[in-house]
PDB file of C-alpha atoms in Angstrom:
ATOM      1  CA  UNK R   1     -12.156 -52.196  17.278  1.00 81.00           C
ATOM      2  CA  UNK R   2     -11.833 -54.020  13.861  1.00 84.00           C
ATOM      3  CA  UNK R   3     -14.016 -52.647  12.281  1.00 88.00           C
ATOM      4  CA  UNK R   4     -14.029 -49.237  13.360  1.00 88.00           C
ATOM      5  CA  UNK R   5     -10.300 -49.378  12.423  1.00 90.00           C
ATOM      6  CA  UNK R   6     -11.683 -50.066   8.556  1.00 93.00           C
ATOM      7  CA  UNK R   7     -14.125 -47.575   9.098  1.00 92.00           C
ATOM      8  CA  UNK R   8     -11.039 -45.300   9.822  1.00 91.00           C
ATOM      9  CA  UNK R   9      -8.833 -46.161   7.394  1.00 94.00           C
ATOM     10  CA  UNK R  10     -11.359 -45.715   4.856  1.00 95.00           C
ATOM     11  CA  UNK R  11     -11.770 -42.240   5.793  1.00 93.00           C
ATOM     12  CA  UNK R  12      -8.017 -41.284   5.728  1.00 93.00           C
ATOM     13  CA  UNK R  13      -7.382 -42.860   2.454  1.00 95.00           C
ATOM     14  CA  UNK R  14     -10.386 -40.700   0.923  1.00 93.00           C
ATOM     15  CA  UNK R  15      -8.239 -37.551   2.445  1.00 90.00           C
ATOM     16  CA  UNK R  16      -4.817 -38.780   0.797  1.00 93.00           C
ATOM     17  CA  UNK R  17      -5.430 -38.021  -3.001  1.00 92.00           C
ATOM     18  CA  UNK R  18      -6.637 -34.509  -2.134  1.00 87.00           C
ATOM     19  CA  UNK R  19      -3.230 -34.171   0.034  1.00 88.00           C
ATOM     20  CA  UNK R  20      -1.168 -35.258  -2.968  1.00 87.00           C
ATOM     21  CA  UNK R  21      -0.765 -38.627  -2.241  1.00 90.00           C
ATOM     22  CA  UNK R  22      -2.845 -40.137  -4.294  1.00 90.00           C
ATOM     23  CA  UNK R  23      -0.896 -44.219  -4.364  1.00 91.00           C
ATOM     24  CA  UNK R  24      -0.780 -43.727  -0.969  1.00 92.00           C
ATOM     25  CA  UNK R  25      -3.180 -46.420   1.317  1.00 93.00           C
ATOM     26  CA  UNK R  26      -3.363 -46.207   5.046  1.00 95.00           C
ATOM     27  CA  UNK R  27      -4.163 -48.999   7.006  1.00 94.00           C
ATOM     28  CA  UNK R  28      -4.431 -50.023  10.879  1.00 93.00           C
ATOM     29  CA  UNK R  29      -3.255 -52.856  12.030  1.00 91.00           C
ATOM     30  CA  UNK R  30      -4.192 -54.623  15.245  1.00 90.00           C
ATOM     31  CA  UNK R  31      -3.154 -57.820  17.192  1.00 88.00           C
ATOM     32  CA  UNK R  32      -3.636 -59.274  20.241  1.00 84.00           C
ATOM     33  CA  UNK R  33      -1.226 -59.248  22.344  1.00 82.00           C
ATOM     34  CA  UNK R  34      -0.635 -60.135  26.024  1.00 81.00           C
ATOM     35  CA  UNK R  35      -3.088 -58.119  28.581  1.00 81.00           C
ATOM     36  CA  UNK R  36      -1.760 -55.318  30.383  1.00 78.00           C
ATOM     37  CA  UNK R  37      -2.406 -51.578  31.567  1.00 79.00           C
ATOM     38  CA  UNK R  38      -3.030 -50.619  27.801  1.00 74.00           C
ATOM     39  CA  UNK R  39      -4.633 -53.313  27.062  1.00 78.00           C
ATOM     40  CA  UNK R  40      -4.644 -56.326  25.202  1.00 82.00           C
ATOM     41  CA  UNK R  41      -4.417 -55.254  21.128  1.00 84.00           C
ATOM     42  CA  UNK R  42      -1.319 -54.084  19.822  1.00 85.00           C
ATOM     43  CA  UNK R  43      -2.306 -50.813  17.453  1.00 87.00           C
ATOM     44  CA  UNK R  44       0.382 -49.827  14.517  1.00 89.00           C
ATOM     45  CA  UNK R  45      -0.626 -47.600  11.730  1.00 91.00           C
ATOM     46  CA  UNK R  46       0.567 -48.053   8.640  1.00 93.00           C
ATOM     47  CA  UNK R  47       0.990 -46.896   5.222  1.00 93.00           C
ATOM     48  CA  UNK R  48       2.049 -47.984   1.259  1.00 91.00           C
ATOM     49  CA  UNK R  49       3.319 -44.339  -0.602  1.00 88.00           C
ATOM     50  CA  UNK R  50       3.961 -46.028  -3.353  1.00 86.00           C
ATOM     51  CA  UNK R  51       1.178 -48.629  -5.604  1.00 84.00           C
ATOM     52  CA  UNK R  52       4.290 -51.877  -5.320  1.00 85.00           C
ATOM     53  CA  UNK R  53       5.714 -51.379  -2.342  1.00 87.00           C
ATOM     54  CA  UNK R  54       5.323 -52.867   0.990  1.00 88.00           C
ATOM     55  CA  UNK R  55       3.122 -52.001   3.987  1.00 91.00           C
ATOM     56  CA  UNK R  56       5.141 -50.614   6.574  1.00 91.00           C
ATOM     57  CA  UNK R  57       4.828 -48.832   9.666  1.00 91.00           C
ATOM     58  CA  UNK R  58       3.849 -45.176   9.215  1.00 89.00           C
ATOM     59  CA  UNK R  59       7.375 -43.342  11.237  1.00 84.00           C
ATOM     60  CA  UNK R  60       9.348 -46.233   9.122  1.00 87.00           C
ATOM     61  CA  UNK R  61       8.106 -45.573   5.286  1.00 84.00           C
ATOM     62  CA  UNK R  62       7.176 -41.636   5.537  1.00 81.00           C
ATOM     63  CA  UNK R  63       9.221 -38.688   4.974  1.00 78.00           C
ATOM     64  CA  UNK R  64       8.623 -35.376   7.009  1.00 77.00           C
ATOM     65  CA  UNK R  65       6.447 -33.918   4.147  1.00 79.00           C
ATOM     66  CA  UNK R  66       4.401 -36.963   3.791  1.00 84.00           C
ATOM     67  CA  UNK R  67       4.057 -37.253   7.840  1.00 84.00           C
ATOM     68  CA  UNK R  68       2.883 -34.084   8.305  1.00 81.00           C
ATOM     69  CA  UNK R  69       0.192 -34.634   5.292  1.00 86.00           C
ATOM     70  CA  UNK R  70      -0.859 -38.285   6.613  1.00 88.00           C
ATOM     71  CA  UNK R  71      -1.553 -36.729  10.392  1.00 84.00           C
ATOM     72  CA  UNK R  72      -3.378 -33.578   8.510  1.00 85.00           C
ATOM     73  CA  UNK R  73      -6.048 -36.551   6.991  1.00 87.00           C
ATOM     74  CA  UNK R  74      -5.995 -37.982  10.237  1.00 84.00           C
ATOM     75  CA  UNK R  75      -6.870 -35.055  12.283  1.00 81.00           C
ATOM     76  CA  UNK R  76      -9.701 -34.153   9.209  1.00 79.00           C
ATOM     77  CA  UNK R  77     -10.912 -38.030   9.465  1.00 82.00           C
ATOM     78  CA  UNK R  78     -10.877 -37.659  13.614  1.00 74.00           C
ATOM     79  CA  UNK R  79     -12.636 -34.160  13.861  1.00 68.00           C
ATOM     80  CA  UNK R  80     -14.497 -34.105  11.195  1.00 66.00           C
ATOM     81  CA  UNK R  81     -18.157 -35.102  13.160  1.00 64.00           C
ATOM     82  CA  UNK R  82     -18.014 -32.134  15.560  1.00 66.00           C
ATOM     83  CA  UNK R  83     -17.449 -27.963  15.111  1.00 69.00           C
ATOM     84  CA  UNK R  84     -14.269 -27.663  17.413  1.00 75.00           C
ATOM     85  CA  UNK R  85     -11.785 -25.055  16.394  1.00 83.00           C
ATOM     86  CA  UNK R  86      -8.718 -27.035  15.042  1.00 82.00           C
ATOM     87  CA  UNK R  87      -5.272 -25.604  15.308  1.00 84.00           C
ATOM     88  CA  UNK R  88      -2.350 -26.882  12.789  1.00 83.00           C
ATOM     89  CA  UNK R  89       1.573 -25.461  13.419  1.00 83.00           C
ATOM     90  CA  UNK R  90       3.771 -26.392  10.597  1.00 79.00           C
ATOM     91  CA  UNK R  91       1.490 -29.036   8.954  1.00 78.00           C
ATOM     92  CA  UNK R  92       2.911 -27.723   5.594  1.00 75.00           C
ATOM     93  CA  UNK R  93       6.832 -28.711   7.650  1.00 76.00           C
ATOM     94  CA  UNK R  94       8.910 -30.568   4.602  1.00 72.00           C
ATOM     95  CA  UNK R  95       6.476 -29.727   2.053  1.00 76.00           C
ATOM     96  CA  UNK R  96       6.818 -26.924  -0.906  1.00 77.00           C
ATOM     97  CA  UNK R  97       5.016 -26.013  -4.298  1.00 79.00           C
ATOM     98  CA  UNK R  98       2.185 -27.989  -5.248  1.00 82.00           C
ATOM     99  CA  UNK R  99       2.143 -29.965  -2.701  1.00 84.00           C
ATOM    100  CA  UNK R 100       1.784 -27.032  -0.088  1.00 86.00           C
ATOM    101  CA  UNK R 101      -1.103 -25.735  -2.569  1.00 86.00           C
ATOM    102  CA  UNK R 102      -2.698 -28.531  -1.651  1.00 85.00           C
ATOM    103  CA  UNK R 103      -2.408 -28.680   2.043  1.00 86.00           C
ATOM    104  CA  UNK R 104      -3.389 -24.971   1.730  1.00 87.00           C
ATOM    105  CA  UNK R 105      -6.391 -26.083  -0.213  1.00 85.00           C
ATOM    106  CA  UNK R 106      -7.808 -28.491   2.132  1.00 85.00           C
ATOM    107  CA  UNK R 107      -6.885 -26.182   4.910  1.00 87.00           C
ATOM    108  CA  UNK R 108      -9.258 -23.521   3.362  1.00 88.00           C
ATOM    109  CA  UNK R 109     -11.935 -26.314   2.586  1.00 83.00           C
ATOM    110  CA  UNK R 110     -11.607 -27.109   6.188  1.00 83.00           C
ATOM    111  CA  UNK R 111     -12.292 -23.445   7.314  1.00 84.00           C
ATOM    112  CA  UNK R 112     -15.470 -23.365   5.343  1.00 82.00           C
ATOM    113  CA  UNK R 113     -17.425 -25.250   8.038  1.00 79.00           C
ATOM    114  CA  UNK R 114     -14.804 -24.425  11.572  1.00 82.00           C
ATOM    115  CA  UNK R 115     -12.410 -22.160  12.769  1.00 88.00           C
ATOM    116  CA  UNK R 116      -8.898 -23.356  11.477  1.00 88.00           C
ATOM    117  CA  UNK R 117      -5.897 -21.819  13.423  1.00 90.00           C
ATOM    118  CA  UNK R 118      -2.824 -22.521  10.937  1.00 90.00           C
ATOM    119  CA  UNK R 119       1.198 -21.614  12.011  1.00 90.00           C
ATOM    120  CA  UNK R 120       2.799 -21.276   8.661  1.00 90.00           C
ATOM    121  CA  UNK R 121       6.099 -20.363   7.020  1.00 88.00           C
ATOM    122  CA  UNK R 122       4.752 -21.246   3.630  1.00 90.00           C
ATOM    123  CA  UNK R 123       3.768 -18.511   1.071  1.00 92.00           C
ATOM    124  CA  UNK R 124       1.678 -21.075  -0.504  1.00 91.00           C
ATOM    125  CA  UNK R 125      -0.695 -21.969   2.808  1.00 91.00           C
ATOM    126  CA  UNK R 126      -0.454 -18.842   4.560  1.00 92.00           C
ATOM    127  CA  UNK R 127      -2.402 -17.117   0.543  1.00 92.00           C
ATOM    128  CA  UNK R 128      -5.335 -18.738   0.975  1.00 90.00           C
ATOM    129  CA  UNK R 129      -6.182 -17.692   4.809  1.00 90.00           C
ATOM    130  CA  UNK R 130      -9.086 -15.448   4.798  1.00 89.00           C
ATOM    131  CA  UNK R 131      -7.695 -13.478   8.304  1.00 92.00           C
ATOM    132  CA  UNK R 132      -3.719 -13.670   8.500  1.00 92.00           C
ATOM    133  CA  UNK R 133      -1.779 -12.341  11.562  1.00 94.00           C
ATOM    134  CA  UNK R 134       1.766 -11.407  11.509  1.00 91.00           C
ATOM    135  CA  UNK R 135       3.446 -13.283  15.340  1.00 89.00           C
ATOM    136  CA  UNK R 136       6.653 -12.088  16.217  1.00 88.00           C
ATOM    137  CA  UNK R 137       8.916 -12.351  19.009  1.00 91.00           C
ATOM    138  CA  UNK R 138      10.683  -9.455  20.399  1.00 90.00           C
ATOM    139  CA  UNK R 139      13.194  -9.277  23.271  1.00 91.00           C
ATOM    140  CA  UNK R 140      13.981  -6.003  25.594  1.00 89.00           C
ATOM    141  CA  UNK R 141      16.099  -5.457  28.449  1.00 90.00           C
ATOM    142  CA  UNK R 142      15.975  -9.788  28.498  1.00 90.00           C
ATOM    143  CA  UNK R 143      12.304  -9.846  28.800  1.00 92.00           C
ATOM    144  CA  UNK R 144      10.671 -11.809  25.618  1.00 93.00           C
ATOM    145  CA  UNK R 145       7.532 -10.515  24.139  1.00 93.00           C
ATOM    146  CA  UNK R 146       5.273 -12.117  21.322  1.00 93.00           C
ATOM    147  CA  UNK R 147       3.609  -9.113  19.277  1.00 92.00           C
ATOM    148  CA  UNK R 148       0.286 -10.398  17.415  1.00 93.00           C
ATOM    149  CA  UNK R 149      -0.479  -7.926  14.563  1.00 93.00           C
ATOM    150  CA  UNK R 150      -3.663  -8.607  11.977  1.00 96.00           C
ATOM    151  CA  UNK R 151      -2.201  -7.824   8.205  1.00 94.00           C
ATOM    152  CA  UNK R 152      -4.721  -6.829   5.605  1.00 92.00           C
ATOM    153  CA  UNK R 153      -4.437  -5.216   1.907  1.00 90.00           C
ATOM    154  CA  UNK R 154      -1.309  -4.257   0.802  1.00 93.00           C
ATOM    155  CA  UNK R 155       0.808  -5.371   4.004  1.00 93.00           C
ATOM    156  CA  UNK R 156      -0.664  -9.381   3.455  1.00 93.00           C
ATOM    157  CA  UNK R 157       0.604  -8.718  -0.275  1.00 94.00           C
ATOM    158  CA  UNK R 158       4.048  -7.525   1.623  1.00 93.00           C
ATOM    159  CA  UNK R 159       3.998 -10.413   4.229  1.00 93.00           C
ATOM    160  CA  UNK R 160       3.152 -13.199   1.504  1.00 93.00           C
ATOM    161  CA  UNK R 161       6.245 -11.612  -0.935  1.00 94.00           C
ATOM    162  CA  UNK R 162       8.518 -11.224   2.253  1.00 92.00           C
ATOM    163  CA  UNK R 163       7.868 -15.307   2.843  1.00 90.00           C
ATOM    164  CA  UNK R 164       8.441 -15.716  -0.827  1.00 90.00           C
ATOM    165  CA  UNK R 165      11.734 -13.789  -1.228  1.00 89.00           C
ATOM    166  CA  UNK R 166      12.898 -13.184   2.378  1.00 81.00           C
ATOM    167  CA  UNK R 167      15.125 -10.288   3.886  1.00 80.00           C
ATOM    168  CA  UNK R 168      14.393  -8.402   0.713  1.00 89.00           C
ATOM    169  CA  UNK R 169      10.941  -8.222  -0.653  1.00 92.00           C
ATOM    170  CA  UNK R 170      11.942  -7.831  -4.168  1.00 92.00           C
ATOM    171  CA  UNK R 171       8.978  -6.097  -7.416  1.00 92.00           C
ATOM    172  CA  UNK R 172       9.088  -9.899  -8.306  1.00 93.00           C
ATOM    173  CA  UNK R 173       8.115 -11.139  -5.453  1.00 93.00           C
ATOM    174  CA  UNK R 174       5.742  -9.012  -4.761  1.00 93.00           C
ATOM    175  CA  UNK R 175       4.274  -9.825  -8.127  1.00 94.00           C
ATOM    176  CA  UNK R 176       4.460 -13.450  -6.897  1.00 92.00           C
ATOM    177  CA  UNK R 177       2.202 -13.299  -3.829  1.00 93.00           C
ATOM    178  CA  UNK R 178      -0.256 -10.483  -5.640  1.00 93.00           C
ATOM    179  CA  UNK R 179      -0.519 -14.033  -8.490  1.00 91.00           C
ATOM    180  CA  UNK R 180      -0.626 -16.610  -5.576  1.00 88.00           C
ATOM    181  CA  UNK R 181      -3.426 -14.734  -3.687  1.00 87.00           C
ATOM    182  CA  UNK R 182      -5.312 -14.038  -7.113  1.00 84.00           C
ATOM    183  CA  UNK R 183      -5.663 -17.556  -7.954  1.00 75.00           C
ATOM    184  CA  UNK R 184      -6.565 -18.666  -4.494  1.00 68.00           C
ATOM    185  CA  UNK R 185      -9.872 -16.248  -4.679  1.00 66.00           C
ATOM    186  CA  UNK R 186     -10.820 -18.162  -8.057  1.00 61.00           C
ATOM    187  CA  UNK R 187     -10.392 -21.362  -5.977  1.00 55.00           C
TER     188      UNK R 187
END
């Protein structure tokens, strides 16, 4: 278990830079402990953000943003030997600007070789899908309904400047998302 925990933690912290953590280090840490239904070796993950500062446990020393990047390199590290279809809701959850570039990037790096499912309220993920799908709920006479509608051309432009401005897609906007999607095709 040792040393497929090194094994493991070398993998992650190859995934961190690319995630925008780049003085991050992950580490596991195991002990023995006394035997019982799980076992005998006490498992804690942990992880330094910052190049001086302590080890610590991973829910202790992480914001949301950095949580949600550190299980994103985990789930990479952990699938990364066989073709299953992986599915990420909200990884980009705490998380804006370059950062959610980045997440976007290695989401679209991830596609090139599986099918990547990604739930997204982030302009920044959600321009460099190749296939994007509009989900919305709708409620009649107290019955709820989820309507699933593929967006292409100029209504993905729309959808990307609606994320970016909101209620009102404003020319700006719009000018926005046509500049985010550009630069993600040159990617």
């Amino acid at each position: 278990r040792k040393e497929n925990a090194r094994t493991l933690d070398n993998k992650i912290n190859i995934e961190l830079p690319d995630l925008k953590l780049e003085n991050a280090e992950f580490q596991t840490s195991i002990s023995e402990s006394e035997y019982n239904q799980l076992g005998k070796d006490n498992v804690i993950f942990k992880i330094r953000t910052n190049p001086k500062s302590k080890m610590g446990d991973i829910k202790e020393i992480s914001s949301g943003g950095e949580l949600c990047r550190i299980a994103l390199a985990i789930k990479v590290t952990a699938e990364k030997a066989n073709s299953s279809t992986m599915v990420f809701d909200e990884v980009d959850s705490g998380i804006g600007g370059a950062v959610s570039s980045a997440v976007g990037e290695r989401l679209k790096k991830l596609g090139e070789k599986r099918q990547v499912l990604v739930v997204t309220h982030s302009p920044q993920v959600a321009s460099q899908g190749s296939n994007h799908f509009l989900v919305r709920k709708k409620v009649s006479q107290g019955n709820t309904n989820i309507e699933v509608i593929k967006i292409e051309g100029e209504n993905k432009i729309n959808e990307i400047a609606r994320m970016l401005s909101g209620k009102h897609i404003t020319p700006e906007a719009i000018l926005a998302a046509k500049k985010l999607m550009e630069s993600n095709l040159q990617t």
